[in-house]
Short mmCIF file of C-alpha atoms in Angstrom, two decimals:
data_model
loop_
_atom_site.label_atom_id
_atom_site.label_comp_id
_atom_site.label_asym_id
_atom_site.label_seq_id
_atom_site.Cartn_x
_atom_site.Cartn_y
_atom_site.Cartn_z
CA MET G 2 -22.94 -5.98 5.50
CA LYS G 3 -21.35 -9.13 4.08
CA VAL G 4 -18.09 -11.08 4.22
CA GLU G 5 -17.80 -13.87 1.66
CA GLN G 6 -15.14 -16.45 0.87
CA THR G 7 -14.67 -16.51 -2.90
CA SER G 8 -12.09 -17.16 -5.62
CA ARG G 9 -10.64 -14.90 -8.31
CA ASN G 10 -7.91 -15.55 -10.86
CA GLY G 11 -7.41 -19.01 -9.41
CA LEU G 12 -6.72 -17.74 -5.88
CA PRO G 13 -8.91 -17.86 -2.76
CA ALA G 14 -10.10 -14.44 -1.69
CA VAL G 15 -12.37 -12.62 0.73
CA LEU G 16 -15.00 -10.17 -0.54
CA LEU G 17 -16.17 -7.45 1.83
CA THR G 18 -19.42 -5.64 0.99
CA HIS G 19 -20.75 -2.60 2.84
CA ALA G 20 -24.48 -1.86 3.10
CA SER G 21 -23.88 1.17 0.86
CA GLY G 22 -22.66 -1.07 -1.98
CA SER G 23 -18.95 -0.31 -1.59
CA SER G 24 -16.75 -3.40 -1.64
CA ALA G 25 -13.21 -4.69 -1.25
CA LEU G 26 -11.54 -7.86 -2.55
CA ILE G 27 -8.59 -9.30 -0.64
CA TYR G 28 -6.57 -12.25 -1.88
CA ILE G 29 -5.44 -14.54 0.93
CA TYR G 30 -2.27 -15.09 -1.09
CA ALA G 31 0.10 -12.28 -0.06
CA ALA G 32 -2.72 -10.63 1.97
CA HIS G 33 -3.25 -8.53 -1.14
CA LEU G 34 -6.01 -5.93 -1.35
CA ALA G 35 -6.86 -5.95 -5.08
CA SER G 36 -10.10 -3.97 -5.36
CA TRP G 37 -11.87 -1.15 -3.59
CA VAL G 38 -15.12 0.00 -5.18
CA CYS G 39 -16.45 3.27 -3.77
CA GLY G 40 -19.22 5.41 -5.22
CA GLY G 41 -19.69 2.88 -8.00
CA ALA G 42 -16.12 3.23 -9.27
CA GLU G 43 -12.98 1.12 -8.88
CA ARG G 44 -10.38 3.13 -6.96
CA LEU G 45 -7.40 0.78 -7.16
CA PHE G 46 -5.35 -0.08 -10.25
CA VAL G 47 -4.38 -3.65 -11.11
CA SER G 48 -2.47 -4.35 -14.30
CA SER G 49 -4.33 -6.26 -17.01
CA THR G 50 -1.23 -8.48 -17.31
CA ALA G 51 -0.74 -9.07 -13.58
CA GLU G 52 0.42 -12.53 -12.51
CA TYR G 53 -1.36 -14.36 -9.70
CA GLY G 54 0.24 -16.78 -7.27
CA GLY G 55 3.22 -19.03 -7.86
CA GLY G 56 5.56 -16.80 -5.90
CA LYS G 57 4.80 -13.78 -8.08
CA ALA G 58 3.92 -10.32 -6.78
CA ILE G 59 0.56 -9.05 -8.04
CA ARG G 60 1.10 -5.83 -9.98
CA GLY G 61 -1.30 -3.29 -8.50
CA GLY G 62 -3.73 -3.01 -5.62
CA VAL G 63 -1.94 -2.84 -2.27
CA PRO G 64 1.05 -5.17 -1.93
CA VAL G 65 2.41 -5.46 1.63
CA CYS G 66 6.15 -4.69 1.57
CA TRP G 67 7.86 -6.26 4.63
CA PRO G 68 10.41 -6.66 6.19
CA GLN G 69 12.26 -4.69 3.53
CA PHE G 70 11.21 -1.83 1.30
CA ALA G 71 12.52 -1.92 -2.29
CA GLY G 72 16.16 -2.97 -2.55
CA ARG G 73 17.20 -1.37 0.73
CA GLY G 74 18.82 -4.51 2.14
CA ALA G 75 19.84 -8.06 1.34
CA LEU G 76 16.35 -9.54 0.95
CA PRO G 77 14.39 -9.87 -2.30
CA LYS G 78 12.94 -6.56 -3.46
CA HIS G 79 10.12 -5.43 -1.13
CA GLY G 80 10.67 -8.42 1.13
CA PHE G 81 8.92 -11.78 1.05
CA VAL G 82 5.40 -11.35 2.46
CA ARG G 83 3.97 -9.88 -0.78
CA THR G 84 4.62 -13.23 -2.47
CA SER G 85 3.85 -15.57 0.43
CA ASP G 86 1.21 -18.31 0.20
CA LYS G 87 1.44 -18.92 3.97
CA TRP G 88 -1.06 -16.22 4.95
CA ARG G 89 -4.27 -17.49 6.54
CA VAL G 90 -7.57 -15.92 7.52
CA LEU G 91 -7.46 -15.35 11.27
CA ARG G 92 -10.99 -13.94 11.62
CA THR G 93 -13.73 -12.03 9.85
CA SER G 94 -16.60 -9.88 11.06
CA THR G 95 -19.58 -8.00 9.63
CA GLU G 96 -20.36 -5.72 12.57
CA PRO G 97 -19.91 -2.91 13.01
CA TYR G 98 -18.16 -3.04 9.61
CA PRO G 99 -17.08 -5.75 7.15
CA CYS G 100 -13.54 -6.76 8.11
CA VAL G 101 -11.00 -9.50 7.51
CA VAL G 102 -7.82 -10.13 9.51
CA LEU G 103 -5.07 -12.25 7.98
CA GLU G 104 -2.04 -13.67 9.75
CA LEU G 105 1.46 -14.77 8.77
CA VAL G 106 3.86 -16.47 11.20
CA ASP G 107 7.56 -17.16 10.70
CA ASP G 108 8.59 -20.68 9.72
CA ASP G 109 11.67 -22.53 8.49
CA GLU G 110 11.34 -20.95 5.04
CA THR G 111 11.18 -17.35 6.28
CA ARG G 112 13.98 -17.92 8.81
CA ARG G 113 16.35 -18.81 5.98
CA LEU G 114 15.89 -15.25 4.71
CA PHE G 115 15.04 -13.38 7.91
CA PRO G 116 16.09 -15.12 11.11
CA GLN G 117 13.97 -13.13 13.56
CA PRO G 118 10.76 -14.75 14.87
CA PHE G 119 7.62 -12.71 14.10
CA LYS G 120 3.88 -12.73 13.73
CA LEU G 121 2.12 -10.39 11.28
CA GLN G 122 -1.55 -9.50 11.39
CA TYR G 123 -3.08 -7.46 8.60
CA SER G 124 -6.63 -6.15 8.70
CA VAL G 125 -8.77 -4.61 5.95
CA THR G 126 -12.01 -2.89 7.00
CA LEU G 127 -14.75 -1.15 5.02
CA ASP G 128 -15.31 1.34 7.81
CA GLY G 129 -17.91 3.46 6.05
CA PRO G 130 -19.73 3.88 2.73
CA SER G 131 -16.81 5.82 1.30
CA SER G 132 -13.76 4.70 3.28
CA ILE G 133 -11.46 1.73 3.75
CA SER G 134 -8.73 1.11 6.32
CA MET G 135 -5.72 -1.19 6.42
CA ALA G 136 -3.55 -1.91 9.47
CA LEU G 137 -0.36 -3.98 9.67
CA SER G 138 0.67 -5.21 13.12
CA VAL G 139 4.11 -6.69 13.74
CA LEU G 140 4.60 -8.79 16.87
CA ASN G 141 8.18 -9.62 17.84
CA THR G 142 7.94 -13.16 19.24
CA GLY G 143 11.69 -13.44 19.72
CA THR G 144 14.13 -12.41 22.41
CA GLU G 145 16.07 -9.81 20.41
CA PRO G 146 14.90 -6.49 18.86
CA LEU G 147 13.31 -6.83 15.42
CA SER G 148 14.04 -4.14 12.81
CA PHE G 149 12.39 -3.71 9.43
CA THR G 150 11.35 -1.30 6.71
CA ALA G 151 7.87 -1.55 5.22
CA ALA G 152 5.15 0.03 3.11
CA LEU G 153 1.55 -0.53 2.07
CA HIS G 154 2.36 -0.07 -1.61
CA THR G 155 -0.91 1.39 -2.93
CA TYR G 156 -1.66 1.76 -6.65
CA PHE G 157 -4.49 4.29 -7.03
CA ARG G 158 -6.44 4.16 -10.30
CA VAL G 159 -6.43 7.50 -12.15
CA ALA G 160 -7.70 8.66 -15.52
CA ASP G 161 -4.30 10.02 -16.55
CA VAL G 162 -1.48 10.47 -14.06
CA ARG G 163 -0.37 13.62 -15.89
CA GLY G 164 -3.65 15.30 -14.91
CA VAL G 165 -3.50 14.37 -11.23
CA SER G 166 -2.50 16.73 -8.42
CA LEU G 167 -1.25 15.66 -4.99
CA HIS G 168 -1.78 18.00 -2.07
CA GLY G 169 -0.11 17.96 1.34
CA LEU G 170 3.59 17.48 0.62
CA GLY G 171 4.71 21.08 0.12
CA GLY G 172 7.90 22.00 1.97
CA LEU G 173 8.85 18.39 2.77
CA ARG G 174 12.27 16.87 2.27
CA TYR G 175 12.38 13.78 0.08
CA GLU G 176 14.85 11.21 -1.20
CA ASP G 177 14.81 11.06 -5.00
CA ASN G 178 15.47 7.51 -6.14
CA THR G 179 15.81 8.67 -9.75
CA ARG G 180 18.85 10.69 -8.61
CA ALA G 181 20.68 8.17 -6.40
CA ASN G 182 18.57 9.11 -3.35
CA ALA G 183 19.60 12.77 -3.47
CA VAL G 184 17.69 14.75 -0.84
CA GLU G 185 15.51 17.55 -2.25
CA THR G 186 12.79 19.85 -0.90
CA GLN G 187 9.29 19.78 -2.36
CA PRO G 188 8.08 23.25 -3.46
CA GLU G 189 4.92 24.57 -1.83
CA GLY G 190 1.62 24.00 -3.57
CA PRO G 191 0.14 20.96 -5.32
CA LEU G 192 2.45 18.42 -6.94
CA SER G 193 1.93 17.32 -10.54
CA ILE G 194 3.45 14.29 -12.29
CA ALA G 195 5.34 15.09 -15.49
CA GLY G 196 7.48 11.95 -15.89
CA GLU G 197 9.05 9.17 -13.85
CA VAL G 198 8.82 9.87 -10.13
CA ASP G 199 10.24 7.71 -7.32
CA ARG G 200 10.45 9.50 -3.99
CA VAL G 201 10.40 8.87 -0.26
CA TYR G 202 8.95 11.86 1.60
CA LEU G 203 10.54 12.03 5.03
CA ASP G 204 8.37 12.47 8.13
CA ALA G 205 5.35 13.13 5.93
CA PRO G 206 2.17 14.53 7.50
CA ALA G 207 -0.72 12.20 8.27
CA GLU G 208 -3.04 13.63 5.63
CA ALA G 209 -2.75 14.09 1.86
CA HIS G 210 -5.22 14.43 -1.01
CA ILE G 211 -5.02 12.92 -4.51
CA VAL G 212 -7.20 14.96 -6.88
CA ASP G 213 -8.22 13.41 -10.19
CA GLY G 214 -10.77 15.48 -12.08
CA ALA G 215 -14.00 15.78 -10.09
CA SER G 216 -13.03 13.08 -7.59
CA ALA G 217 -10.43 12.94 -4.87
CA ILE G 218 -9.04 10.47 -2.36
CA LYS G 219 -8.13 11.63 1.12
CA VAL G 220 -5.26 9.55 2.50
CA LEU G 221 -4.62 9.28 6.23
CA LYS G 222 -1.67 7.33 7.58
CA LEU G 223 -0.94 6.17 11.13
CA GLY G 224 2.28 4.81 12.58
CA PHE G 225 4.24 5.04 9.32
CA PRO G 226 6.55 8.09 9.37
CA ASP G 227 7.22 8.36 5.63
CA ALA G 228 5.26 8.46 2.38
CA VAL G 229 6.33 7.00 -0.96
CA LEU G 230 5.37 8.40 -4.37
CA TRP G 231 5.96 6.41 -7.55
CA ASN G 232 5.05 6.22 -11.21
CA ILE G 233 7.33 4.55 -13.73
CA GLY G 234 6.71 7.15 -16.45
CA GLU G 235 6.43 6.56 -20.17
CA ARG G 236 10.13 6.21 -20.96
CA ALA G 237 10.83 3.35 -18.53
CA ALA G 238 7.42 1.65 -18.63
CA GLY G 239 8.50 -0.90 -21.23
CA GLY G 240 10.85 -2.42 -18.67
CA ILE G 241 7.96 -3.77 -16.57
CA LYS G 242 6.74 -6.98 -18.19
CA ASP G 243 3.52 -7.22 -16.16
CA LEU G 244 2.36 -3.72 -17.09
CA ALA G 245 0.53 -3.50 -20.42
CA PRO G 246 1.38 -0.75 -22.93
CA GLY G 247 -0.05 2.60 -21.85
CA GLU G 248 -1.08 1.41 -18.40
CA TRP G 249 1.60 3.54 -16.72
CA GLN G 250 -0.79 6.47 -17.27
CA HIS G 251 -3.55 4.94 -15.17
CA TYR G 252 -1.97 4.57 -11.75
CA LEU G 253 -0.29 6.63 -9.08
CA CYS G 254 1.40 4.94 -6.14
CA TYR G 255 1.15 6.93 -2.94
CA GLU G 256 1.71 4.87 0.16
CA ALA G 257 2.42 4.89 3.87
CA GLY G 258 5.92 3.64 4.67
CA ALA G 259 8.66 3.22 7.22
CA VAL G 260 11.52 3.52 4.79
CA ALA G 261 14.26 6.05 5.53
CA LYS G 262 14.87 4.71 9.03
CA PRO G 263 14.01 1.13 10.05
CA ALA G 264 11.34 0.60 12.68
CA THR G 265 12.49 -1.44 15.67
CA VAL G 266 10.24 -3.59 17.85
CA PRO G 267 11.58 -4.75 21.24
CA ALA G 268 11.29 -8.39 22.25
CA SER G 269 7.71 -9.47 23.06
CA ALA G 270 6.39 -6.07 21.90
CA SER G 271 4.37 -5.01 18.87
CA TRP G 272 4.18 -2.21 16.29
CA THR G 273 1.20 -1.14 14.20
CA GLY G 274 0.96 1.10 11.15
CA GLY G 275 -1.96 1.75 8.85
CA GLN G 276 -3.69 3.91 6.31
CA THR G 277 -7.27 4.98 5.58
CA PHE G 278 -8.64 6.12 2.21
CA SER G 279 -11.82 8.15 1.76
CA CYS G 280 -13.61 9.10 -1.45
CA VAL G 281 -14.38 12.81 -1.38
CA ASP G 282 -15.59 15.46 -3.80
CA ALA G 283 -12.64 17.27 -5.39
CA CYS G 284 -14.20 20.74 -5.16
CA ASP G 285 -15.03 20.21 -1.51
CA ALA G 286 -11.53 18.89 -0.78
CA LEU G 287 -9.80 21.76 -2.58
CA GLY G 288 -12.01 24.29 -0.82
CA LYS G 289 -11.09 22.92 2.59
CA LEU G 290 -7.41 22.81 1.63
CA SER G 291 -7.48 26.44 0.52
CA LEU G 292 -8.98 27.38 3.88
CA GLY G 293 -6.38 25.34 5.74
CA LYS G 294 -8.99 22.97 7.21
#
């Protein structure tokens, strides 16, 4: 088990390595998880034209969206912590698992955008040879309630998004952002991606599976009530300058979120939400799903 301070793309980073060989790379800038290698394969997508630092959001990996998701409010899109250079390493550990905890505290700059005092702590842990966990804790250090929306905006790497199936969302209500947030109901059975998709699944279950050929990712979320599904699709992909031609095919965003209804933290209280990913065999996963296990 190892935790190493390193540098990538001109930014300081922390590299976690599990005894099995799995690894994770976290930029201190924006507390951004940019790589998760499991079973010898990279499981997260990062654009080949991503920008690093300088107040830019890194396209791919797991950006932390807080205290606002998307454009649902007066703040910059997805809030300000995904572009903050004020994060610092609070602590690291190697036992029982490689882990890093980063912290961000309000200051004069954040209070100009978001007046509430806060302290964020974000942990990334390689908690097994084939799993990784992230947890975002929000401490309200002020005297008034603190409300926010948030998401851990995960870009999963896939061979071709049109060949991926997502299991676990059948029967759920969702807001469709491609149709002015119209509320629809997801049909039963696995979901396939045929074009642009931008949805917030309301009160989504804790568990879902992303199946891509012979491999699958089991996603577990905790504390976040909603789940977000996004791919820009071929038609609109040219509008994203930090996404190279054709790269829209190679990611699927599926993420834990508190989106439809803001979370509220009382004064001097805290809130925690997280997600865990596990690499699993697709046949095994589909067999268990078919048996309802």
